[in-house]
Amino acid sequence: MDTFGRSAWAQKAFSNNYLEKADIYIPERRNMISMFSSLLTFFYAGRYDIRVLDLGCGDGVLTGELLRKSNVLGKSSGMSLVPTLADGSESMLQKAGERLKAYQHIAYVHASFHELIRGSSGRAALGMFDLCMSSHAIHHLEMKDKTALFRFIFEHLHKDGRFINADVVLPPSEGLEAWYIAQWKEIMQAVMDQTGLSDESPDDVVKRYKDPSSMNRPDTLEDQVTALKEAGFREVDCYFKNGIFAVFGGKK
């Protein structure tokens, strides 16, 4: 069952609040985003018409970062992107369109992960891509659906295409999770103190993260790495990790 429509993420107020405070909720967000542009620079410099699929794109921050990077490189070594952004939230797609309005040749697909996996309304007909990426979205799926999505991604990548995902992951033990959560709360509190944010506390954020109704379904990094390998990906690895936050992926 596609539960996106019944989740808080389908509500405009909830998604807008997340966008406003994302750098507080995800302390390593900027470092994680830099991994995407680093991968693009290293593996795709000198290539034109790189087809990129941004799954669960939110407000388009990842695609925007890659487009800026490609513009810089395009003046020297050459590079151009042809992005497709997909999200189950219309308000998120609208914000992505606003963020990226200066760029051309961008496709927007209003579809949840479940709709993409199952090909609902023909939305699976996305074509083939050179790079697929996602950030803090796939953890909303149960493991069986993550596995199905990884296979969907693999099938929609050209040979040697790459997948990179930044997300929260479930620690392998309760003790480690307690430690990572304590670290997370300390960092959030420091940022909240610096910015003067007072309408919520780190405890509020963690409580919301842990609430079953939040649709957060993180799985261990090990299980997801295994699922990527079973889907057919090569060179599967974790590129970055700090506590519950990780960046990982593989190559077709």
PDB file of C-alpha atoms in Angstrom:
ATOM      1  CA  MET A   1       0.000   0.000   0.000  1.00  0.00           C
ATOM      2  CA  ASP A   2       1.234   3.507  -0.880  1.00  0.00           C
ATOM      3  CA  THR A   3       1.207   5.285   2.484  1.00  0.00           C
ATOM      4  CA  PHE A   4       2.727   8.554   1.309  1.00  0.00           C
ATOM      5  CA  GLY A   5      -0.647  10.274   0.919  1.00  0.00           C
ATOM      6  CA  ARG A   6      -1.496   9.506   4.541  1.00  0.00           C
ATOM      7  CA  SER A   7       1.870  10.610   5.915  1.00  0.00           C
ATOM      8  CA  ALA A   8       2.831  13.977   7.378  1.00  0.00           C
ATOM      9  CA  TRP A   9       5.034  14.589   4.330  1.00  0.00           C
ATOM     10  CA  ALA A  10       1.955  15.015   2.172  1.00  0.00           C
ATOM     11  CA  GLN A  11       1.003  18.002   4.357  1.00  0.00           C
ATOM     12  CA  LYS A  12       2.336  21.330   3.098  1.00  0.00           C
ATOM     13  CA  ALA A  13       2.918  22.831   6.570  1.00  0.00           C
ATOM     14  CA  PHE A  14       4.941  19.827   7.744  1.00  0.00           C
ATOM     15  CA  SER A  15       7.148  19.688   4.652  1.00  0.00           C
ATOM     16  CA  ASN A  16       7.723  23.459   4.705  1.00  0.00           C
ATOM     17  CA  ASN A  17       8.802  23.333   8.358  1.00  0.00           C
ATOM     18  CA  TYR A  18      11.303  20.591   7.503  1.00  0.00           C
ATOM     19  CA  LEU A  19      12.765  22.620   4.653  1.00  0.00           C
ATOM     20  CA  GLU A  20      13.212  25.671   6.880  1.00  0.00           C
ATOM     21  CA  LYS A  21      15.060  23.693   9.557  1.00  0.00           C
ATOM     22  CA  ALA A  22      16.756  20.915   7.571  1.00  0.00           C
ATOM     23  CA  ASP A  23      20.263  22.139   8.392  1.00  0.00           C
ATOM     24  CA  ILE A  24      19.394  21.946  12.094  1.00  0.00           C
ATOM     25  CA  TYR A  25      17.709  18.548  11.952  1.00  0.00           C
ATOM     26  CA  ILE A  26      20.544  17.074   9.868  1.00  0.00           C
ATOM     27  CA  PRO A  27      23.809  18.471  11.279  1.00  0.00           C
ATOM     28  CA  GLU A  28      25.952  16.893   8.557  1.00  0.00           C
ATOM     29  CA  ARG A  29      23.612  17.908   5.726  1.00  0.00           C
ATOM     30  CA  ARG A  30      26.023  20.269   3.964  1.00  0.00           C
ATOM     31  CA  ASN A  31      28.904  17.797   4.200  1.00  0.00           C
ATOM     32  CA  MET A  32      26.671  15.067   2.844  1.00  0.00           C
ATOM     33  CA  ILE A  33      25.529  17.228  -0.067  1.00  0.00           C
ATOM     34  CA  SER A  34      29.171  17.936  -0.893  1.00  0.00           C
ATOM     35  CA  MET A  35      29.660  14.188  -1.433  1.00  0.00           C
ATOM     36  CA  PHE A  36      27.200  14.330  -4.335  1.00  0.00           C
ATOM     37  CA  SER A  37      28.991  17.185  -6.096  1.00  0.00           C
ATOM     38  CA  SER A  38      32.353  15.503  -5.415  1.00  0.00           C
ATOM     39  CA  LEU A  39      31.156  12.276  -7.038  1.00  0.00           C
ATOM     40  CA  LEU A  40      29.827  14.238 -10.022  1.00  0.00           C
ATOM     41  CA  THR A  41      33.089  16.155 -10.426  1.00  0.00           C
ATOM     42  CA  PHE A  42      35.281  13.053 -10.206  1.00  0.00           C
ATOM     43  CA  PHE A  43      33.341  10.592 -12.351  1.00  0.00           C
ATOM     44  CA  TYR A  44      31.444  12.771 -14.834  1.00  0.00           C
ATOM     45  CA  ALA A  45      33.650  15.776 -15.669  1.00  0.00           C
ATOM     46  CA  GLY A  46      33.918  16.313 -19.419  1.00  0.00           C
ATOM     47  CA  ARG A  47      30.606  14.614 -20.193  1.00  0.00           C
ATOM     48  CA  TYR A  48      27.587  16.310 -21.750  1.00  0.00           C
ATOM     49  CA  ASP A  49      23.883  15.578 -21.323  1.00  0.00           C
ATOM     50  CA  ILE A  50      24.352  13.557 -18.141  1.00  0.00           C
ATOM     51  CA  ARG A  51      20.898  12.224 -17.300  1.00  0.00           C
ATOM     52  CA  VAL A  52      20.288  12.547 -13.544  1.00  0.00           C
ATOM     53  CA  LEU A  53      17.331  11.181 -11.563  1.00  0.00           C
ATOM     54  CA  ASP A  54      16.673  12.857  -8.203  1.00  0.00           C
ATOM     55  CA  LEU A  55      14.334  10.583  -6.207  1.00  0.00           C
ATOM     56  CA  GLY A  56      12.369  12.158  -3.355  1.00  0.00           C
ATOM     57  CA  CYS A  57      13.832  15.437  -4.555  1.00  0.00           C
ATOM     58  CA  GLY A  58      12.216  17.711  -1.960  1.00  0.00           C
ATOM     59  CA  ASP A  59      12.915  21.333  -2.814  1.00  0.00           C
ATOM     60  CA  GLY A  60      15.570  20.402  -5.383  1.00  0.00           C
ATOM     61  CA  VAL A  61      18.591  21.281  -3.260  1.00  0.00           C
ATOM     62  CA  LEU A  62      20.650  18.321  -4.545  1.00  0.00           C
ATOM     63  CA  THR A  63      19.898  18.966  -8.197  1.00  0.00           C
ATOM     64  CA  GLY A  64      20.592  22.662  -7.656  1.00  0.00           C
ATOM     65  CA  GLU A  65      24.002  21.859  -6.192  1.00  0.00           C
ATOM     66  CA  LEU A  66      24.888  19.603  -9.122  1.00  0.00           C
ATOM     67  CA  LEU A  67      23.661  22.136 -11.677  1.00  0.00           C
ATOM     68  CA  ARG A  68      25.829  24.839 -10.114  1.00  0.00           C
ATOM     69  CA  LYS A  69      28.803  22.490 -10.152  1.00  0.00           C
ATOM     70  CA  SER A  70      28.199  21.509 -13.774  1.00  0.00           C
ATOM     71  CA  ASN A  71      27.974  25.180 -14.789  1.00  0.00           C
ATOM     72  CA  VAL A  72      31.358  25.878 -13.211  1.00  0.00           C
ATOM     73  CA  LEU A  73      32.970  22.838 -14.807  1.00  0.00           C
ATOM     74  CA  GLY A  74      31.229  23.481 -18.100  1.00  0.00           C
ATOM     75  CA  LYS A  75      33.272  26.628 -18.577  1.00  0.00           C
ATOM     76  CA  SER A  76      36.552  24.717 -18.318  1.00  0.00           C
ATOM     77  CA  SER A  77      36.388  20.963 -18.857  1.00  0.00           C
ATOM     78  CA  GLY A  78      32.825  20.690 -20.095  1.00  0.00           C
ATOM     79  CA  MET A  79      29.746  19.182 -18.447  1.00  0.00           C
ATOM     80  CA  SER A  80      25.989  19.442 -18.741  1.00  0.00           C
ATOM     81  CA  LEU A  81      23.090  17.807 -16.887  1.00  0.00           C
ATOM     82  CA  VAL A  82      19.594  16.764 -17.914  1.00  0.00           C
ATOM     83  CA  PRO A  83      17.771  16.314 -14.575  1.00  0.00           C
ATOM     84  CA  THR A  84      14.508  14.562 -13.735  1.00  0.00           C
ATOM     85  CA  LEU A  85      13.100  15.263 -10.270  1.00  0.00           C
ATOM     86  CA  ALA A  86      10.528  12.967  -8.668  1.00  0.00           C
ATOM     87  CA  ASP A  87       8.618  13.469  -5.423  1.00  0.00           C
ATOM     88  CA  GLY A  88       5.302  12.403  -3.941  1.00  0.00           C
ATOM     89  CA  SER A  89       4.589  15.921  -2.648  1.00  0.00           C
ATOM     90  CA  GLU A  90       3.247  18.559  -5.019  1.00  0.00           C
ATOM     91  CA  SER A  91       4.360  21.362  -2.700  1.00  0.00           C
ATOM     92  CA  MET A  92       7.912  19.992  -2.693  1.00  0.00           C
ATOM     93  CA  LEU A  93       7.948  19.864  -6.485  1.00  0.00           C
ATOM     94  CA  GLN A  94       6.646  23.435  -6.627  1.00  0.00           C
ATOM     95  CA  LYS A  95       9.482  24.573  -4.379  1.00  0.00           C
ATOM     96  CA  ALA A  96      11.956  22.651  -6.512  1.00  0.00           C
ATOM     97  CA  GLY A  97      10.593  24.428  -9.579  1.00  0.00           C
ATOM     98  CA  GLU A  98      11.029  27.791  -7.866  1.00  0.00           C
ATOM     99  CA  ARG A  99      14.588  26.969  -6.791  1.00  0.00           C
ATOM    100  CA  LEU A 100      15.575  25.766 -10.263  1.00  0.00           C
ATOM    101  CA  LYS A 101      13.600  28.233 -12.400  1.00  0.00           C
ATOM    102  CA  ALA A 102      16.796  29.644 -13.908  1.00  0.00           C
ATOM    103  CA  TYR A 103      17.633  26.278 -15.475  1.00  0.00           C
ATOM    104  CA  GLN A 104      16.152  24.634 -18.560  1.00  0.00           C
ATOM    105  CA  HIS A 105      15.491  21.054 -19.653  1.00  0.00           C
ATOM    106  CA  ILE A 106      14.315  19.855 -16.234  1.00  0.00           C
ATOM    107  CA  ALA A 107      11.518  17.281 -15.923  1.00  0.00           C
ATOM    108  CA  TYR A 108       9.312  17.041 -12.826  1.00  0.00           C
ATOM    109  CA  VAL A 109       7.476  13.833 -11.930  1.00  0.00           C
ATOM    110  CA  HIS A 110       4.786  13.812  -9.230  1.00  0.00           C
ATOM    111  CA  ALA A 111       5.041  10.258  -7.937  1.00  0.00           C
ATOM    112  CA  SER A 112       5.791   8.488  -4.684  1.00  0.00           C
ATOM    113  CA  PHE A 113       8.349   5.688  -4.410  1.00  0.00           C
ATOM    114  CA  HIS A 114       5.569   3.094  -4.345  1.00  0.00           C
ATOM    115  CA  GLU A 115       4.052   4.501  -7.535  1.00  0.00           C
ATOM    116  CA  LEU A 116       7.416   4.429  -9.270  1.00  0.00           C
ATOM    117  CA  ILE A 117       8.178   0.873  -8.162  1.00  0.00           C
ATOM    118  CA  ARG A 118       4.778  -0.391  -9.306  1.00  0.00           C
ATOM    119  CA  GLY A 119       4.562   1.710 -12.448  1.00  0.00           C
ATOM    120  CA  SER A 120       1.287   3.351 -11.412  1.00  0.00           C
ATOM    121  CA  SER A 121      -0.179   5.628 -14.102  1.00  0.00           C
ATOM    122  CA  GLY A 122       2.775   4.987 -16.366  1.00  0.00           C
ATOM    123  CA  ARG A 123       5.120   6.857 -14.039  1.00  0.00           C
ATOM    124  CA  ALA A 124       7.769   4.180 -14.254  1.00  0.00           C
ATOM    125  CA  ALA A 125       8.418   5.160 -17.891  1.00  0.00           C
ATOM    126  CA  LEU A 126      11.247   7.475 -16.925  1.00  0.00           C
ATOM    127  CA  GLY A 127      13.834   6.264 -19.375  1.00  0.00           C
ATOM    128  CA  MET A 128      17.460   5.537 -18.513  1.00  0.00           C
ATOM    129  CA  PHE A 129      19.890   7.559 -16.413  1.00  0.00           C
ATOM    130  CA  ASP A 130      23.602   7.990 -15.841  1.00  0.00           C
ATOM    131  CA  LEU A 131      23.251   8.959 -12.185  1.00  0.00           C
ATOM    132  CA  CYS A 132      20.493   8.383  -9.638  1.00  0.00           C
ATOM    133  CA  MET A 133      20.537  10.120  -6.273  1.00  0.00           C
ATOM    134  CA  SER A 134      18.369  10.541  -3.212  1.00  0.00           C
ATOM    135  CA  SER A 135      18.642  12.327   0.114  1.00  0.00           C
ATOM    136  CA  HIS A 136      16.820  11.558   3.365  1.00  0.00           C
ATOM    137  CA  ALA A 137      13.805  10.030   1.686  1.00  0.00           C
ATOM    138  CA  ILE A 138      14.307   6.295   1.187  1.00  0.00           C
ATOM    139  CA  HIS A 139      14.304   5.616   4.949  1.00  0.00           C
ATOM    140  CA  HIS A 140      10.514   6.095   4.858  1.00  0.00           C
ATOM    141  CA  LEU A 141      10.221   2.717   3.129  1.00  0.00           C
ATOM    142  CA  GLU A 142      10.094  -0.715   4.739  1.00  0.00           C
ATOM    143  CA  MET A 143      13.114  -2.878   3.908  1.00  0.00           C
ATOM    144  CA  LYS A 144      11.216  -4.924   1.318  1.00  0.00           C
ATOM    145  CA  ASP A 145      10.275  -1.724  -0.483  1.00  0.00           C
ATOM    146  CA  LYS A 146      13.814  -0.348  -0.214  1.00  0.00           C
ATOM    147  CA  THR A 147      14.957  -3.555  -1.888  1.00  0.00           C
ATOM    148  CA  ALA A 148      12.365  -3.105  -4.651  1.00  0.00           C
ATOM    149  CA  LEU A 149      13.398   0.522  -5.128  1.00  0.00           C
ATOM    150  CA  PHE A 150      17.083  -0.412  -5.400  1.00  0.00           C
ATOM    151  CA  ARG A 151      16.153  -2.877  -8.150  1.00  0.00           C
ATOM    152  CA  PHE A 152      14.065  -0.193  -9.868  1.00  0.00           C
ATOM    153  CA  ILE A 153      17.040   2.179  -9.757  1.00  0.00           C
ATOM    154  CA  PHE A 154      19.399  -0.486 -11.107  1.00  0.00           C
ATOM    155  CA  GLU A 155      17.045  -1.177 -14.019  1.00  0.00           C
ATOM    156  CA  HIS A 156      16.902   2.538 -14.870  1.00  0.00           C
ATOM    157  CA  LEU A 157      20.656   3.108 -14.941  1.00  0.00           C
ATOM    158  CA  HIS A 158      22.895   2.863 -17.983  1.00  0.00           C
ATOM    159  CA  LYS A 159      25.883   0.522 -17.733  1.00  0.00           C
ATOM    160  CA  ASP A 160      28.439   2.077 -15.359  1.00  0.00           C
ATOM    161  CA  GLY A 161      25.716   4.381 -14.016  1.00  0.00           C
ATOM    162  CA  ARG A 162      25.903   5.230 -10.344  1.00  0.00           C
ATOM    163  CA  PHE A 163      23.530   5.511  -7.399  1.00  0.00           C
ATOM    164  CA  ILE A 164      24.287   7.655  -4.358  1.00  0.00           C
ATOM    165  CA  ASN A 165      22.042   7.953  -1.310  1.00  0.00           C
ATOM    166  CA  ALA A 166      22.299  10.135   1.802  1.00  0.00           C
ATOM    167  CA  ASP A 167      20.048   8.962   4.609  1.00  0.00           C
ATOM    168  CA  VAL A 168      19.597   7.998   8.231  1.00  0.00           C
ATOM    169  CA  VAL A 169      20.519   4.400   9.014  1.00  0.00           C
ATOM    170  CA  LEU A 170      19.638   2.151  11.929  1.00  0.00           C
ATOM    171  CA  PRO A 171      22.629   1.369  14.186  1.00  0.00           C
ATOM    172  CA  PRO A 172      23.338  -2.350  14.727  1.00  0.00           C
ATOM    173  CA  SER A 173      22.711  -2.183  18.490  1.00  0.00           C
ATOM    174  CA  GLU A 174      20.577  -0.256  20.976  1.00  0.00           C
ATOM    175  CA  GLY A 175      23.697   0.932  22.789  1.00  0.00           C
ATOM    176  CA  LEU A 176      25.173   2.479  19.667  1.00  0.00           C
ATOM    177  CA  GLU A 177      21.842   4.039  18.774  1.00  0.00           C
ATOM    178  CA  ALA A 178      21.587   5.642  22.223  1.00  0.00           C
ATOM    179  CA  TRP A 179      25.092   7.084  21.855  1.00  0.00           C
ATOM    180  CA  TYR A 180      24.450   8.386  18.318  1.00  0.00           C
ATOM    181  CA  ILE A 181      21.149   9.958  19.375  1.00  0.00           C
ATOM    182  CA  ALA A 182      22.857  11.658  22.338  1.00  0.00           C
ATOM    183  CA  GLN A 183      25.483  13.097  19.966  1.00  0.00           C
ATOM    184  CA  TRP A 184      22.765  14.227  17.571  1.00  0.00           C
ATOM    185  CA  LYS A 185      20.893  16.028  20.352  1.00  0.00           C
ATOM    186  CA  GLU A 186      24.041  17.796  21.538  1.00  0.00           C
ATOM    187  CA  ILE A 187      24.814  19.094  18.056  1.00  0.00           C
ATOM    188  CA  MET A 188      21.229  20.208  17.456  1.00  0.00           C
ATOM    189  CA  GLN A 189      21.156  22.036  20.785  1.00  0.00           C
ATOM    190  CA  ALA A 190      24.345  23.927  19.941  1.00  0.00           C
ATOM    191  CA  VAL A 191      22.922  25.035  16.586  1.00  0.00           C
ATOM    192  CA  MET A 192      19.580  25.980  18.149  1.00  0.00           C
ATOM    193  CA  ASP A 193      21.409  28.093  20.733  1.00  0.00           C
ATOM    194  CA  GLN A 194      23.423  29.820  18.012  1.00  0.00           C
ATOM    195  CA  THR A 195      20.405  30.530  15.825  1.00  0.00           C
ATOM    196  CA  GLY A 196      18.012  31.412  18.637  1.00  0.00           C
ATOM    197  CA  LEU A 197      15.530  28.715  17.673  1.00  0.00           C
ATOM    198  CA  SER A 198      13.157  28.265  20.586  1.00  0.00           C
ATOM    199  CA  ASP A 199       9.933  26.800  19.173  1.00  0.00           C
ATOM    200  CA  GLU A 200      11.210  23.236  19.602  1.00  0.00           C
ATOM    201  CA  SER A 201      13.982  21.297  21.332  1.00  0.00           C
ATOM    202  CA  PRO A 202      16.266  18.404  20.314  1.00  0.00           C
ATOM    203  CA  ASP A 203      14.033  16.111  22.388  1.00  0.00           C
ATOM    204  CA  ASP A 204      11.059  17.203  20.239  1.00  0.00           C
ATOM    205  CA  VAL A 205      12.952  16.339  17.063  1.00  0.00           C
ATOM    206  CA  VAL A 206      14.063  12.928  18.332  1.00  0.00           C
ATOM    207  CA  LYS A 207      10.566  12.148  19.633  1.00  0.00           C
ATOM    208  CA  ARG A 208       9.125  12.993  16.223  1.00  0.00           C
ATOM    209  CA  TYR A 209      11.821  10.899  14.534  1.00  0.00           C
ATOM    210  CA  LYS A 210      10.947   7.929  16.744  1.00  0.00           C
ATOM    211  CA  ASP A 211       7.164   8.333  16.415  1.00  0.00           C
ATOM    212  CA  PRO A 212       5.760   5.464  14.278  1.00  0.00           C
ATOM    213  CA  SER A 213       3.387   7.920  12.586  1.00  0.00           C
ATOM    214  CA  SER A 214       6.410   9.825  11.243  1.00  0.00           C
ATOM    215  CA  MET A 215       6.863   7.070   8.647  1.00  0.00           C
ATOM    216  CA  ASN A 216      10.571   6.770   9.522  1.00  0.00           C
ATOM    217  CA  ARG A 217      11.666   3.193   8.827  1.00  0.00           C
ATOM    218  CA  PRO A 218      15.487   3.236   8.923  1.00  0.00           C
ATOM    219  CA  ASP A 219      17.331  -0.013   8.321  1.00  0.00           C
ATOM    220  CA  THR A 220      20.944  -0.879   9.025  1.00  0.00           C
ATOM    221  CA  LEU A 221      23.649   0.180   6.628  1.00  0.00           C
ATOM    222  CA  GLU A 222      24.705  -3.468   6.336  1.00  0.00           C
ATOM    223  CA  ASP A 223      21.228  -4.598   5.232  1.00  0.00           C
ATOM    224  CA  GLN A 224      21.005  -1.852   2.635  1.00  0.00           C
ATOM    225  CA  VAL A 225      24.503  -2.497   1.295  1.00  0.00           C
ATOM    226  CA  THR A 226      23.548  -6.166   0.971  1.00  0.00           C
ATOM    227  CA  ALA A 227      20.326  -5.234  -0.835  1.00  0.00           C
ATOM    228  CA  LEU A 228      22.260  -3.058  -3.293  1.00  0.00           C
ATOM    229  CA  LYS A 229      24.651  -5.915  -4.055  1.00  0.00           C
ATOM    230  CA  GLU A 230      21.761  -8.341  -4.508  1.00  0.00           C
ATOM    231  CA  ALA A 231      20.138  -5.849  -6.918  1.00  0.00           C
ATOM    232  CA  GLY A 232      23.276  -6.119  -9.045  1.00  0.00           C
ATOM    233  CA  PHE A 233      25.301  -3.079  -8.002  1.00  0.00           C
ATOM    234  CA  ARG A 234      29.108  -3.244  -7.960  1.00  0.00           C
ATOM    235  CA  GLU A 235      31.596  -1.190  -5.968  1.00  0.00           C
ATOM    236  CA  VAL A 236      28.997  -0.834  -3.205  1.00  0.00           C
ATOM    237  CA  ASP A 237      30.406   1.169  -0.323  1.00  0.00           C
ATOM    238  CA  CYS A 238      29.716   3.699   2.418  1.00  0.00           C
ATOM    239  CA  TYR A 239      31.210   7.025   1.320  1.00  0.00           C
ATOM    240  CA  PHE A 240      30.559   8.935   4.548  1.00  0.00           C
ATOM    241  CA  LYS A 241      29.133   8.198   7.993  1.00  0.00           C
ATOM    242  CA  ASN A 242      28.592  10.108  11.217  1.00  0.00           C
ATOM    243  CA  GLY A 243      26.314   8.500  13.802  1.00  0.00           C
ATOM    244  CA  ILE A 244      22.935   7.721  12.225  1.00  0.00           C
ATOM    245  CA  PHE A 245      23.752   9.712   9.063  1.00  0.00           C
ATOM    246  CA  ALA A 246      25.397   8.001   6.098  1.00  0.00           C
ATOM    247  CA  VAL A 247      26.098   8.362   2.379  1.00  0.00           C
ATOM    248  CA  PHE A 248      26.394   5.141   0.393  1.00  0.00           C
ATOM    249  CA  GLY A 249      25.822   3.727  -3.068  1.00  0.00           C
ATOM    250  CA  GLY A 250      27.156   1.675  -5.929  1.00  0.00           C
ATOM    251  CA  LYS A 251      27.786   1.309  -9.647  1.00  0.00           C
ATOM    252  CA  LYS A 252      25.914  -0.674 -12.292  1.00  0.00           C
TER     253      LYS A 252
END
